Amino acid sequence: MRKITNNIILVIILSAFQISCSDLLDVDPTSVITTDSFWASEGDAEGALAGMYVDLRDVARFNLFILGEARADVVTLGTVGDGGYAKYYNNTVNPADAGPSWSSFYTLINSANLIIKYVPDINFASEDRKSDILAQAYAMRAYTYFVMTRTWGALPLRTEPTEGFGAETTQKPRSPMSEVFELIKNDIEQALQLFPDEDYGPYRAFWSKPAVQALKGNVYLWTGKQEGGGDSDIQTALAALNEIKNSDVQLLNNYEDVFDYSNKGNDEILMAVRLAEFETGGSYFQNMYIINSAIPSNITPETRQKIGPVGPGNNIMVPTSYLKSLYEENDVRKEETFYEIYTKNEDGNPTVYYTTIVVKEDGLITGGDRQFIDDIILYRYADVLLMIAEAKNALGQDPAAEINQVRMRAFGDDFSGNEFVAGSKEENNEFILEERLRELAFEGKRWWDLLRFGKAIELVPALQDKENPEHLLLWPISNSVLSLEPTVEQNPGYQN
Amino acid sequence: MYNITNSSYNFQPSFLNGVSNLVDSRRASASEYKWRQSQVDAVLSYSKSILNAHHFDAKAGFSYFGRTESRLSATGQGASTDLIPTLNASAEPVDISSSVTDQVILGYFSRINYNFDYKYLLSFNMRYDGASNLGKQYRWGFFPGVSLGWNLHHEDFWAVLPENLLNLKLRGSYGVNGNIGNLGDFSAQGAYGVGAKYAGLAAIQNSIIRNPELQWEESKTLNFGADIGLWNRRVNVMVDVFRRVTDNLITSLSLPPSTGFGSILTNLGSLENKGIELELNAAILPPNSDFQWNIAFNSSKVSNKILELPDNGTENNRIGGYYVWDPAINDYNWLGGLQEGGSLGEYYEYRQLGIYATDEEAASAPLDRIARVGDKKHGGDVIWDDLDGNGEIDSRDRVYVGTEFPTWTGGLTNTWSYKGLSLLLRMDYTTGHTIYNYARAFMNGQWKLNMNLTQEMVDNAWQEQGDQTYMPRYTWESQRGAYNIFPTRTGQQYYESGDYLSVRELTVSYELPESVLNMLKINSIRFNVTGNNLHYFTKYKGLNPEFGGRDYGRYPIPKNIIFGLNISF
């Protein structure tokens, strides 16, 4: 009898657990959002939008500069070792040491793809806001592919978010550049149609219609010159760039105000990646400053004052003498761009050259320390004006007006005598390329400019001493990427 | 019930950074962490013998495991004083965060043992387990097992042998086990992470791709063994041979970088582990001797092989790996990584042949595509092996240099005793694993300017023309220019064998004889001295050779000496 009772109790206990067990295992997440619960409300879309810009910031802090400028003729070895940057300015990138992987760029693409896929099905209180968010995602995808295709050429083209792991969706071969540019141009048109107005976003740190016009101008200038688009593409570029003049944008009177920390999001900015205190660490500018242990003791108090606290600063890269030689003494951009440190000679005069620091975006001094958190500017009005000049010159029009607008600010009262006067098309081109460097040095543009003008091999000393440098204009794909993407092939000319 | 609570706070007072630079951000932070675990086990057992020959016993039970982790942390800055180190003095919040995460595992289990007259043994067991962090349809798994045993020494025919000369039991078992490893709480459901901000807006980012099909990892083990006892069990030997096939291995699968994700947790293919285990215990001297010597020895050998991987269109469904010269086929091939038919944890590295003694010798060096300055080699640079013979050193000139996982592991324990005095010596060993001595390469390659170098480098680095040595020149920039010891290429000498034999424990103890104790009216007094981790016999140059993988400068296992005195009244 006792055994039967035992068995009954056992059955009761087990069945009681049985009933509740499936429920017990349904543990709801408290502090994370799962895929099932996301993409339901307007708030989700807003959060995902901010998330996409966080991904942009991740690539902008260092990689946009590495891809857009570090291989050009503007930086060289600093005082404390190369920090791994020598392969860029010496142009020795190779598959074993290939620099930034495309992985973080595709993370950004994926964030844009998620918005493009899910936001159309979410109900918004304001339809305008919904199309604004979608427009920004299209703009972001176009911009990111534009950076990537100029870097690696043909690309795996992903227009859907990654949501599974089957080889049929995750393994993609590269599509030719022509298809990549077709997607970029389509996305730009989508974005331009979707933006509800001409306004800039908060802090000018979000894609807006005028910013996308600048991107469009940039893309069409490239395809006009590099992808056989010819005059018709350049016409399109010029038209888009001219549209920007109708928006709320202008050249600031003082060059230095453009980069001042307290003046972020100023009227010259079309699109900048926002770096804010408590949100992120510093940018690549810290590598072109200086580290405490490298500051010599025999400098003047004024020099020490100018350097100030250094925070995470380091002296891994310094401007090349070529870059420094481009500036006239009375060009205000010179001292806003870099600062040369001299140590004292036997007589106590600071005449012995030591090193150079870049002061263009020297960040914020707070609590007695420096943080390199100036915004990273993607497009600003001076850049637009010089692109207009470039397009006009390519079409046989006189580019002087826009060039001189930029130079007038640079020389101020000394402008007369420093005006640009148009010459032959080739001479104008050379001048525009140089003027862009003077104006935009360290803003991540120079390598792209050299490629677009077809001058990289002619002007970059580290490319001249290579045999068959043509293949070096595209970057190698790293071995670690190739090992995981068996359908992707290496760029021509690179050893495996 | 089991609880851990951990709270802490930190404060950075203002400080002078350099002569004139006062850093007064005064960061303060506080954090609290709680782990609460509840566990319930209910077991019913029952046993019965029939006719003195059939013996049953059975067990059934239920277990519940629930765990909640919660975290709270806050950081602030801008206090105007150094006097208060806590957050209440901070003017600005820097970072504030809290989180809660739960996991529940449930299981039913039962076991039935039966034996007939202690000759034939049969046992069934089964588990039915559910875990909250697996895919919704795949939370429950059923894991049965069966084992058989035969005590030959209870058989009648065994009587032909002298009594207690030989005991022999043969065993065989097959069982399925479920495992979820260290699976995160919500990995199957995918996650959108929060916490980042852009321009003051809270961001939500897709951080984990969901895998709703994530299920129990199953290992099926087939085991045959024998227990042998000799001379009234003065010598016992246990031998086991096993093959374990683990299906649905819960592993993070590396994704193509162009998916935008590094990896996804998935049930990845299947893996085979095969091995043998041997255990031996022996009392060397007869039981009636005053002096006793016992030896216990065990040893096991395991090898792994990847049987199956998810289809991804490549040969052997390879994931990762190295595109290198394969002498077996006289062509380039993808080796290493994960491949069907291959093993886990293989290392490939450039092979160093020696050091150029002089500049002239170095002048004929092949073009080095890995180095920053590849076309100029000097005395003191490494001679790299051009494995494919194409006249260039590139990333294809790498070769297998070992594996992370050991082949043999085991131990040996000796115990000697004489009356109240005894001595115990316990040793163990592992062989076959390779350790990438990253810390040593870091120092010798001067990967950071202000790092010291090893004594080996001081003694053996190439210094002047004509030096015959095996370590390259030690200078910062040329090192980097030539990439003699560089993060992307260290050469095989930094992939060191981890073979070791360790003196794990040596104990001497003495127990006072009863005659003395009786005088003192004390039950027992025991003195002992124990030394742990006294010595490694190994060629490994780092501090701790005990397991493979990358050694960033592991902590050595501490040596300790313990003196003990044990008195009971």
mmCIF file of N, CA, C and O in Angstrom, chain A residues 10 17 21 25-26 29 31 33-36 38-39 47 53-55 57 82 86 106-107 110 158 162 165 167 170 205 274 279 292 309 367-368 479 483 485-486 495-496, chain B residues 17 21 24 44 62 99-100 106 108 132 139 186 189-192 197-200 204-205 210 256-261 264 266 311-312 314 318 320 369 372 394-396:
data_model
loop_
_atom_site.group_PDB
_atom_site.id
_atom_site.type_symbol
_atom_site.label_atom_id
_atom_site.label_comp_id
_atom_site.label_asym_id
_atom_site.label_seq_id
_atom_site.Cartn_x
_atom_site.Cartn_y
_atom_site.Cartn_z
ATOM 1 N N LEU A 10 4.543 10.446 -6.696
ATOM 2 C CA LEU A 10 5.488 10.657 -7.791
ATOM 3 C C LEU A 10 4.777 11.187 -9.033
ATOM 4 O O LEU A 10 5.203 12.167 -9.645
ATOM 5 N N PHE A 17 5.019 19.336 -12.473
ATOM 6 C CA PHE A 17 6.145 19.993 -13.141
ATOM 7 C C PHE A 17 5.926 20.039 -14.652
ATOM 8 O O PHE A 17 6.239 21.005 -15.310
ATOM 9 N N CYS A 21 6.461 23.245 -16.817
ATOM 10 C CA CYS A 21 7.825 23.293 -17.309
ATOM 11 C C CYS A 21 8.033 24.117 -18.555
ATOM 12 O O CYS A 21 8.953 24.911 -18.643
ATOM 13 N N LEU A 25 10.517 27.494 -18.970
ATOM 14 C CA LEU A 25 11.615 27.710 -19.916
ATOM 15 C C LEU A 25 11.421 28.945 -20.774
ATOM 16 O O LEU A 25 12.317 29.363 -21.477
ATOM 17 N N ASP A 26 10.214 29.499 -20.753
ATOM 18 C CA ASP A 26 9.991 30.729 -21.525
ATOM 19 C C ASP A 26 10.518 31.910 -20.741
ATOM 20 O O ASP A 26 9.785 32.608 -20.055
ATOM 21 N N PRO A 29 13.582 38.032 -22.165
ATOM 22 C CA PRO A 29 14.767 38.865 -21.986
ATOM 23 C C PRO A 29 14.387 40.187 -21.323
ATOM 24 O O PRO A 29 13.377 40.788 -21.673
ATOM 25 N N SER A 31 16.996 42.699 -20.523
ATOM 26 C CA SER A 31 17.906 43.790 -20.882
ATOM 27 C C SER A 31 18.398 43.751 -22.318
ATOM 28 O O SER A 31 19.232 44.541 -22.707
ATOM 29 N N ILE A 33 17.047 43.125 -26.576
ATOM 30 C CA ILE A 33 15.890 43.014 -27.445
ATOM 31 C C ILE A 33 16.161 41.845 -28.369
ATOM 32 O O ILE A 33 17.240 41.748 -28.932
ATOM 33 N N THR A 34 15.215 40.933 -28.501
ATOM 34 C CA THR A 34 15.452 39.829 -29.420
ATOM 35 C C THR A 34 14.865 40.164 -30.783
ATOM 36 O O THR A 34 14.056 41.080 -30.923
ATOM 37 N N THR A 35 15.276 39.381 -31.772
ATOM 38 C CA THR A 35 14.857 39.662 -33.139
ATOM 39 C C THR A 35 13.337 39.642 -33.273
ATOM 40 O O THR A 35 12.760 40.448 -33.989
ATOM 41 N N ASP A 36 12.687 38.712 -32.541
ATOM 42 C CA ASP A 36 11.233 38.610 -32.667
ATOM 43 C C ASP A 36 10.511 39.865 -32.207
ATOM 44 O O ASP A 36 9.453 40.208 -32.724
ATOM 45 N N PHE A 38 11.649 42.943 -32.153
ATOM 46 C CA PHE A 38 12.080 44.237 -32.700
ATOM 47 C C PHE A 38 11.311 44.604 -33.970
ATOM 48 O O PHE A 38 10.528 43.838 -34.493
ATOM 49 N N TRP A 39 11.547 45.795 -34.463
ATOM 50 C CA TRP A 39 10.928 46.327 -35.684
ATOM 51 C C TRP A 39 9.409 46.366 -35.562
ATOM 52 O O TRP A 39 8.688 45.905 -36.446
ATOM 53 N N GLY A 47 15.753 54.108 -32.959
ATOM 54 C CA GLY A 47 16.906 53.491 -32.312
ATOM 55 C C GLY A 47 17.844 52.872 -33.329
ATOM 56 O O GLY A 47 19.071 53.018 -33.254
ATOM 57 N N TYR A 53 24.237 55.129 -37.369
ATOM 58 C CA TYR A 53 25.251 56.189 -37.287
ATOM 59 C C TYR A 53 26.388 55.818 -36.335
ATOM 60 O O TYR A 53 27.514 56.267 -36.509
ATOM 61 N N VAL A 54 26.080 54.985 -35.317
ATOM 62 C CA VAL A 54 27.160 54.487 -34.459
ATOM 63 C C VAL A 54 28.119 53.653 -35.305
ATOM 64 O O VAL A 54 29.345 53.762 -35.188
ATOM 65 N N ASP A 55 27.560 52.832 -36.217
ATOM 66 C CA ASP A 55 28.420 52.045 -37.118
ATOM 67 C C ASP A 55 29.239 52.955 -38.030
ATOM 68 O O ASP A 55 30.394 52.668 -38.326
ATOM 69 N N ARG A 57 30.219 55.952 -37.274
ATOM 70 C CA ARG A 57 31.262 56.536 -36.433
ATOM 71 C C ARG A 57 32.410 55.547 -36.241
ATOM 72 O O ARG A 57 33.569 55.923 -36.248
ATOM 73 N N ASP A 82 56.128 53.806 -36.117
ATOM 74 C CA ASP A 82 55.124 54.004 -37.175
ATOM 75 C C ASP A 82 53.717 53.588 -36.764
ATOM 76 O O ASP A 82 52.761 53.879 -37.464
ATOM 77 N N ALA A 86 53.116 52.681 -41.428
ATOM 78 C CA ALA A 86 54.112 52.813 -42.492
ATOM 79 C C ALA A 86 53.674 52.106 -43.770
ATOM 80 O O ALA A 86 53.960 52.560 -44.869
ATOM 81 N N TYR A 106 30.744 46.579 -43.951
ATOM 82 C CA TYR A 106 29.554 45.777 -44.213
ATOM 83 C C TYR A 106 28.621 45.737 -43.011
ATOM 84 O O TYR A 106 27.423 45.535 -43.161
ATOM 85 N N THR A 107 29.158 45.918 -41.802
ATOM 86 C CA THR A 107 28.280 46.049 -40.641
ATOM 87 C C THR A 107 27.388 47.277 -40.821
ATOM 88 O O THR A 107 26.188 47.250 -40.556
ATOM 89 N N ASN A 110 24.861 46.558 -43.431
ATOM 90 C CA ASN A 110 23.806 45.706 -42.896
ATOM 91 C C ASN A 110 22.795 46.519 -42.088
ATOM 92 O O ASN A 110 21.597 46.294 -42.179
ATOM 93 N N ARG A 158 25.511 43.505 -51.376
ATOM 94 C CA ARG A 158 24.487 43.039 -50.437
ATOM 95 C C ARG A 158 23.433 44.126 -50.270
ATOM 96 O O ARG A 158 23.732 45.221 -49.830
ATOM 97 N N THR A 162 21.676 40.501 -43.419
ATOM 98 C CA THR A 162 22.062 39.125 -43.106
ATOM 99 C C THR A 162 21.208 38.644 -41.951
ATOM 100 O O THR A 162 21.248 39.219 -40.870
ATOM 101 N N PHE A 165 22.466 31.955 -41.780
ATOM 102 C CA PHE A 165 23.873 31.639 -41.943
ATOM 103 C C PHE A 165 24.107 30.578 -43.000
ATOM 104 O O PHE A 165 25.178 30.021 -43.096
ATOM 105 N N ALA A 167 25.091 28.954 -46.470
ATOM 106 C CA ALA A 167 26.109 29.401 -47.413
ATOM 107 C C ALA A 167 25.491 30.103 -48.623
ATOM 108 O O ALA A 167 26.085 31.012 -49.193
ATOM 109 N N THR A 170 25.145 33.642 -47.365
ATOM 110 C CA THR A 170 26.299 34.356 -46.810
ATOM 111 C C THR A 170 27.477 34.421 -47.775
ATOM 112 O O THR A 170 28.279 35.329 -47.697
ATOM 113 N N ALA A 205 24.777 66.303 -38.511
ATOM 114 C CA ALA A 205 25.469 65.033 -38.302
ATOM 115 C C ALA A 205 24.631 63.868 -38.825
ATOM 116 O O ALA A 205 24.853 62.721 -38.453
ATOM 117 N N ARG A 274 29.440 62.790 -35.981
ATOM 118 C CA ARG A 274 29.554 63.434 -34.680
ATOM 119 C C ARG A 274 30.309 62.561 -33.682
ATOM 120 O O ARG A 274 30.004 61.394 -33.493
ATOM 121 N N GLU A 279 30.384 59.612 -25.516
ATOM 122 C CA GLU A 279 29.794 58.721 -26.519
ATOM 123 C C GLU A 279 30.855 57.885 -27.223
ATOM 124 O O GLU A 279 30.588 56.794 -27.697
ATOM 125 N N ASN A 292 53.137 62.633 -24.379
ATOM 126 C CA ASN A 292 53.913 63.347 -23.357
ATOM 127 C C ASN A 292 55.389 62.994 -23.378
ATOM 128 O O ASN A 292 56.247 63.863 -23.326
ATOM 129 N N PRO A 309 47.715 70.093 -22.952
ATOM 130 C CA PRO A 309 47.609 68.684 -22.569
ATOM 131 C C PRO A 309 47.426 67.824 -23.824
ATOM 132 O O PRO A 309 46.886 68.295 -24.823
ATOM 133 N N GLY A 367 38.532 69.027 -18.169
ATOM 134 C CA GLY A 367 39.094 68.451 -16.948
ATOM 135 C C GLY A 367 40.601 68.374 -16.997
ATOM 136 O O GLY A 367 41.182 67.460 -16.435
ATOM 137 N N GLY A 368 41.252 69.295 -17.731
ATOM 138 C CA GLY A 368 42.703 69.316 -17.789
ATOM 139 C C GLY A 368 43.302 68.318 -18.746
ATOM 140 O O GLY A 368 44.509 68.140 -18.794
ATOM 141 N N ASN A 479 44.211 38.169 -46.447
ATOM 142 C CA ASN A 479 44.129 36.709 -46.413
ATOM 143 C C ASN A 479 43.039 36.237 -45.472
ATOM 144 O O ASN A 479 42.380 35.242 -45.729
ATOM 145 N N SER A 483 40.084 33.779 -46.577
ATOM 146 C CA SER A 483 39.929 32.440 -46.023
ATOM 147 C C SER A 483 38.484 32.177 -45.627
ATOM 148 O O SER A 483 38.062 31.040 -45.545
ATOM 149 N N GLU A 485 35.852 33.851 -47.212
ATOM 150 C CA GLU A 485 34.969 34.122 -48.350
ATOM 151 C C GLU A 485 35.511 33.418 -49.581
ATOM 152 O O GLU A 485 36.115 34.049 -50.448
ATOM 153 N N PRO A 486 35.295 32.109 -49.660
ATOM 154 C CA PRO A 486 35.907 31.351 -50.759
ATOM 155 C C PRO A 486 35.430 31.794 -52.139
ATOM 156 O O PRO A 486 36.091 31.498 -53.128
ATOM 157 N N GLN A 495 49.950 39.217 -54.482
ATOM 158 C CA GLN A 495 50.257 37.841 -54.100
ATOM 159 C C GLN A 495 49.220 37.371 -53.113
ATOM 160 O O GLN A 495 48.677 38.145 -52.358
ATOM 161 N N ASN A 496 49.025 36.104 -53.102
ATOM 162 C CA ASN A 496 48.132 35.586 -52.083
ATOM 163 C C ASN A 496 48.806 35.579 -50.731
ATOM 164 O O ASN A 496 49.968 35.426 -50.621
ATOM 165 N N ASN B 17 49.617 65.715 -14.465
ATOM 166 C CA ASN B 17 50.150 64.944 -15.575
ATOM 167 C C ASN B 17 51.188 65.828 -16.240
ATOM 168 O O ASN B 17 50.867 66.724 -16.997
ATOM 169 N N ASN B 21 50.169 70.416 -15.882
ATOM 170 C CA ASN B 21 48.892 69.975 -16.403
ATOM 171 C C ASN B 21 48.123 69.223 -15.327
ATOM 172 O O ASN B 21 48.389 68.058 -15.054
ATOM 173 N N ASP B 24 41.795 67.170 -13.553
ATOM 174 C CA ASP B 24 40.879 67.192 -12.410
ATOM 175 C C ASP B 24 39.476 66.716 -12.807
ATOM 176 O O ASP B 24 38.481 67.225 -12.329
ATOM 177 N N LEU B 44 13.723 10.063 -6.288
ATOM 178 C CA LEU B 44 13.059 8.927 -5.647
ATOM 179 C C LEU B 44 13.872 7.691 -5.968
ATOM 180 O O LEU B 44 14.282 7.508 -7.117
ATOM 181 N N PHE B 62 13.971 14.763 -10.696
ATOM 182 C CA PHE B 62 13.690 15.991 -11.396
ATOM 183 C C PHE B 62 14.675 17.026 -10.893
ATOM 184 O O PHE B 62 15.016 17.034 -9.716
ATOM 185 N N SER B 99 21.589 45.879 -15.932
ATOM 186 C CA SER B 99 21.043 44.821 -16.758
ATOM 187 C C SER B 99 20.675 43.617 -15.909
ATOM 188 O O SER B 99 21.194 43.410 -14.818
ATOM 189 N N VAL B 100 19.741 42.848 -16.440
ATOM 190 C CA VAL B 100 19.288 41.639 -15.765
ATOM 191 C C VAL B 100 19.212 40.545 -16.819
ATOM 192 O O VAL B 100 18.751 40.781 -17.929
ATOM 193 N N LEU B 106 15.885 22.718 -16.952
ATOM 194 C CA LEU B 106 15.072 21.722 -16.268
ATOM 195 C C LEU B 106 15.508 20.347 -16.722
ATOM 196 O O LEU B 106 15.924 20.178 -17.860
ATOM 197 N N TYR B 108 14.559 15.894 -16.254
ATOM 198 C CA TYR B 108 14.035 14.691 -15.622
ATOM 199 C C TYR B 108 15.069 13.611 -15.863
ATOM 200 O O TYR B 108 15.643 13.557 -16.942
ATOM 201 N N SER B 132 16.408 27.085 -21.378
ATOM 202 C CA SER B 132 15.677 28.263 -21.870
ATOM 203 C C SER B 132 16.401 28.989 -22.982
ATOM 204 O O SER B 132 15.794 29.740 -23.724
ATOM 205 N N ARG B 139 14.187 23.115 -27.485
ATOM 206 C CA ARG B 139 14.686 23.271 -26.129
ATOM 207 C C ARG B 139 14.896 21.956 -25.417
ATOM 208 O O ARG B 139 15.731 21.849 -24.535
ATOM 209 N N PHE B 186 20.612 34.626 -24.491
ATOM 210 C CA PHE B 186 19.631 34.907 -25.540
ATOM 211 C C PHE B 186 20.212 34.771 -26.938
ATOM 212 O O PHE B 186 19.730 35.384 -27.883
ATOM 213 N N GLN B 189 17.861 33.685 -29.802
ATOM 214 C CA GLN B 189 16.795 34.587 -30.229
ATOM 215 C C GLN B 189 17.313 35.789 -30.997
ATOM 216 O O GLN B 189 16.547 36.595 -31.470
ATOM 217 N N GLY B 190 18.638 35.909 -31.102
ATOM 218 C CA GLY B 190 19.196 37.089 -31.756
ATOM 219 C C GLY B 190 19.127 38.244 -30.782
ATOM 220 O O GLY B 190 18.335 38.228 -29.842
ATOM 221 N N ALA B 191 19.943 39.228 -30.956
ATOM 222 C CA ALA B 191 19.879 40.327 -30.011
ATOM 223 C C ALA B 191 20.116 41.656 -30.702
ATOM 224 O O ALA B 191 20.916 41.764 -31.631
ATOM 225 N N TYR B 192 19.374 42.620 -30.267
ATOM 226 C CA TYR B 192 19.636 43.997 -30.632
ATOM 227 C C TYR B 192 20.205 44.649 -29.382
ATOM 228 O O TYR B 192 19.527 44.701 -28.357
ATOM 229 N N LYS B 197 25.466 55.521 -28.010
ATOM 230 C CA LYS B 197 24.706 56.742 -28.308
ATOM 231 C C LYS B 197 25.329 57.439 -29.498
ATOM 232 O O LYS B 197 26.541 57.378 -29.710
ATOM 233 N N TYR B 198 24.513 58.100 -30.283
ATOM 234 C CA TYR B 198 25.027 58.939 -31.354
ATOM 235 C C TYR B 198 24.304 60.272 -31.287
ATOM 236 O O TYR B 198 23.065 60.304 -31.304
ATOM 237 N N ALA B 199 25.080 61.331 -31.198
ATOM 238 C CA ALA B 199 24.515 62.682 -31.139
ATOM 239 C C ALA B 199 23.407 62.774 -30.091
ATOM 240 O O ALA B 199 22.364 63.373 -30.323
ATOM 241 N N GLY B 200 23.617 62.122 -28.959
ATOM 242 C CA GLY B 200 22.667 62.208 -27.868
ATOM 243 C C GLY B 200 21.507 61.245 -27.982
ATOM 244 O O GLY B 200 20.689 61.144 -27.077
ATOM 245 N N ILE B 204 20.242 51.466 -31.138
ATOM 246 C CA ILE B 204 19.939 50.045 -31.030
ATOM 247 C C ILE B 204 20.617 49.370 -32.214
ATOM 248 O O ILE B 204 20.428 49.781 -33.362
ATOM 249 N N GLN B 205 21.440 48.380 -31.923
ATOM 250 C CA GLN B 205 22.213 47.761 -32.996
ATOM 251 C C GLN B 205 22.039 46.257 -32.995
ATOM 252 O O GLN B 205 22.073 45.622 -31.962
ATOM 253 N N ARG B 210 19.967 35.951 -35.056
ATOM 254 C CA ARG B 210 19.270 34.893 -34.337
ATOM 255 C C ARG B 210 19.482 33.555 -35.036
ATOM 256 O O ARG B 210 19.683 33.477 -36.238
ATOM 257 N N PRO B 256 31.448 35.057 -43.433
ATOM 258 C CA PRO B 256 32.201 35.927 -44.336
ATOM 259 C C PRO B 256 32.110 37.369 -43.819
ATOM 260 O O PRO B 256 31.018 37.808 -43.449
ATOM 261 N N PRO B 257 33.228 38.087 -43.763
ATOM 262 C CA PRO B 257 33.174 39.457 -43.244
ATOM 263 C C PRO B 257 32.173 40.334 -43.990
ATOM 264 O O PRO B 257 31.631 41.273 -43.426
ATOM 265 N N SER B 258 31.893 40.023 -45.246
ATOM 266 C CA SER B 258 30.967 40.881 -45.989
ATOM 267 C C SER B 258 29.519 40.683 -45.564
ATOM 268 O O SER B 258 28.634 41.356 -46.078
ATOM 269 N N THR B 259 29.237 39.786 -44.612
ATOM 270 C CA THR B 259 27.889 39.735 -44.064
ATOM 271 C C THR B 259 27.686 40.825 -43.029
ATOM 272 O O THR B 259 26.578 41.079 -42.607
ATOM 273 N N GLY B 260 28.796 41.436 -42.586
ATOM 274 C CA GLY B 260 28.684 42.462 -41.558
ATOM 275 C C GLY B 260 28.738 41.881 -40.157
ATOM 276 O O GLY B 260 28.681 42.605 -39.178
ATOM 277 N N PHE B 261 28.833 40.563 -40.045
ATOM 278 C CA PHE B 261 28.925 39.922 -38.743
ATOM 279 C C PHE B 261 30.166 39.057 -38.691
ATOM 280 O O PHE B 261 30.598 38.509 -39.704
ATOM 281 N N ILE B 264 28.312 33.521 -35.967
ATOM 282 C CA ILE B 264 26.992 33.198 -35.444
ATOM 283 C C ILE B 264 27.134 31.906 -34.652
ATOM 284 O O ILE B 264 27.930 31.034 -35.005
ATOM 285 N N THR B 266 26.091 28.398 -33.768
ATOM 286 C CA THR B 266 25.320 27.444 -34.525
ATOM 287 C C THR B 266 25.701 26.035 -34.126
ATOM 288 O O THR B 266 26.685 25.808 -33.439
ATOM 289 N N ASP B 311 27.523 22.748 -45.267
ATOM 290 C CA ASP B 311 27.825 22.903 -46.672
ATOM 291 C C ASP B 311 28.048 24.371 -47.019
ATOM 292 O O ASP B 311 27.177 25.189 -46.775
ATOM 293 N N ASN B 312 29.225 24.715 -47.523
ATOM 294 C CA ASN B 312 29.379 26.101 -47.959
ATOM 295 C C ASN B 312 30.018 26.217 -49.335
ATOM 296 O O ASN B 312 30.522 27.259 -49.722
ATOM 297 N N THR B 314 32.726 25.009 -50.590
ATOM 298 C CA THR B 314 34.160 24.851 -50.808
ATOM 299 C C THR B 314 34.537 23.393 -50.619
ATOM 300 O O THR B 314 33.770 22.608 -50.074
ATOM 301 N N ARG B 318 35.433 23.907 -46.095
ATOM 302 C CA ARG B 318 36.413 24.609 -45.276
ATOM 303 C C ARG B 318 35.905 25.941 -44.739
ATOM 304 O O ARG B 318 35.203 26.674 -45.421
ATOM 305 N N GLY B 320 37.760 29.217 -42.931
ATOM 306 C CA GLY B 320 39.063 29.772 -42.542
ATOM 307 C C GLY B 320 40.193 28.955 -43.153
ATOM 308 O O GLY B 320 40.020 28.273 -44.163
ATOM 309 N N ARG B 369 58.131 39.584 -49.367
ATOM 310 C CA ARG B 369 56.925 40.389 -49.558
ATOM 311 C C ARG B 369 56.203 40.694 -48.252
ATOM 312 O O ARG B 369 55.264 41.474 -48.228
ATOM 313 N N ARG B 372 58.368 45.184 -44.533
ATOM 314 C CA ARG B 372 58.108 46.520 -45.059
ATOM 315 C C ARG B 372 59.182 46.873 -46.075
ATOM 316 O O ARG B 372 58.894 47.430 -47.126
ATOM 317 N N ASP B 394 56.433 34.877 -49.357
ATOM 318 C CA ASP B 394 55.120 35.491 -49.225
ATOM 319 C C ASP B 394 54.257 34.610 -48.321
ATOM 320 O O ASP B 394 54.739 33.620 -47.777
ATOM 321 N N SER B 395 52.985 34.986 -48.199
ATOM 322 C CA SER B 395 52.162 34.324 -47.186
ATOM 323 C C SER B 395 51.905 32.857 -47.514
ATOM 324 O O SER B 395 51.363 32.131 -46.693
ATOM 325 N N ARG B 396 52.309 32.410 -48.698
ATOM 326 C CA ARG B 396 52.117 30.997 -49.021
ATOM 327 C C ARG B 396 53.245 30.133 -48.477
ATOM 328 O O ARG B 396 53.175 28.920 -48.535
#
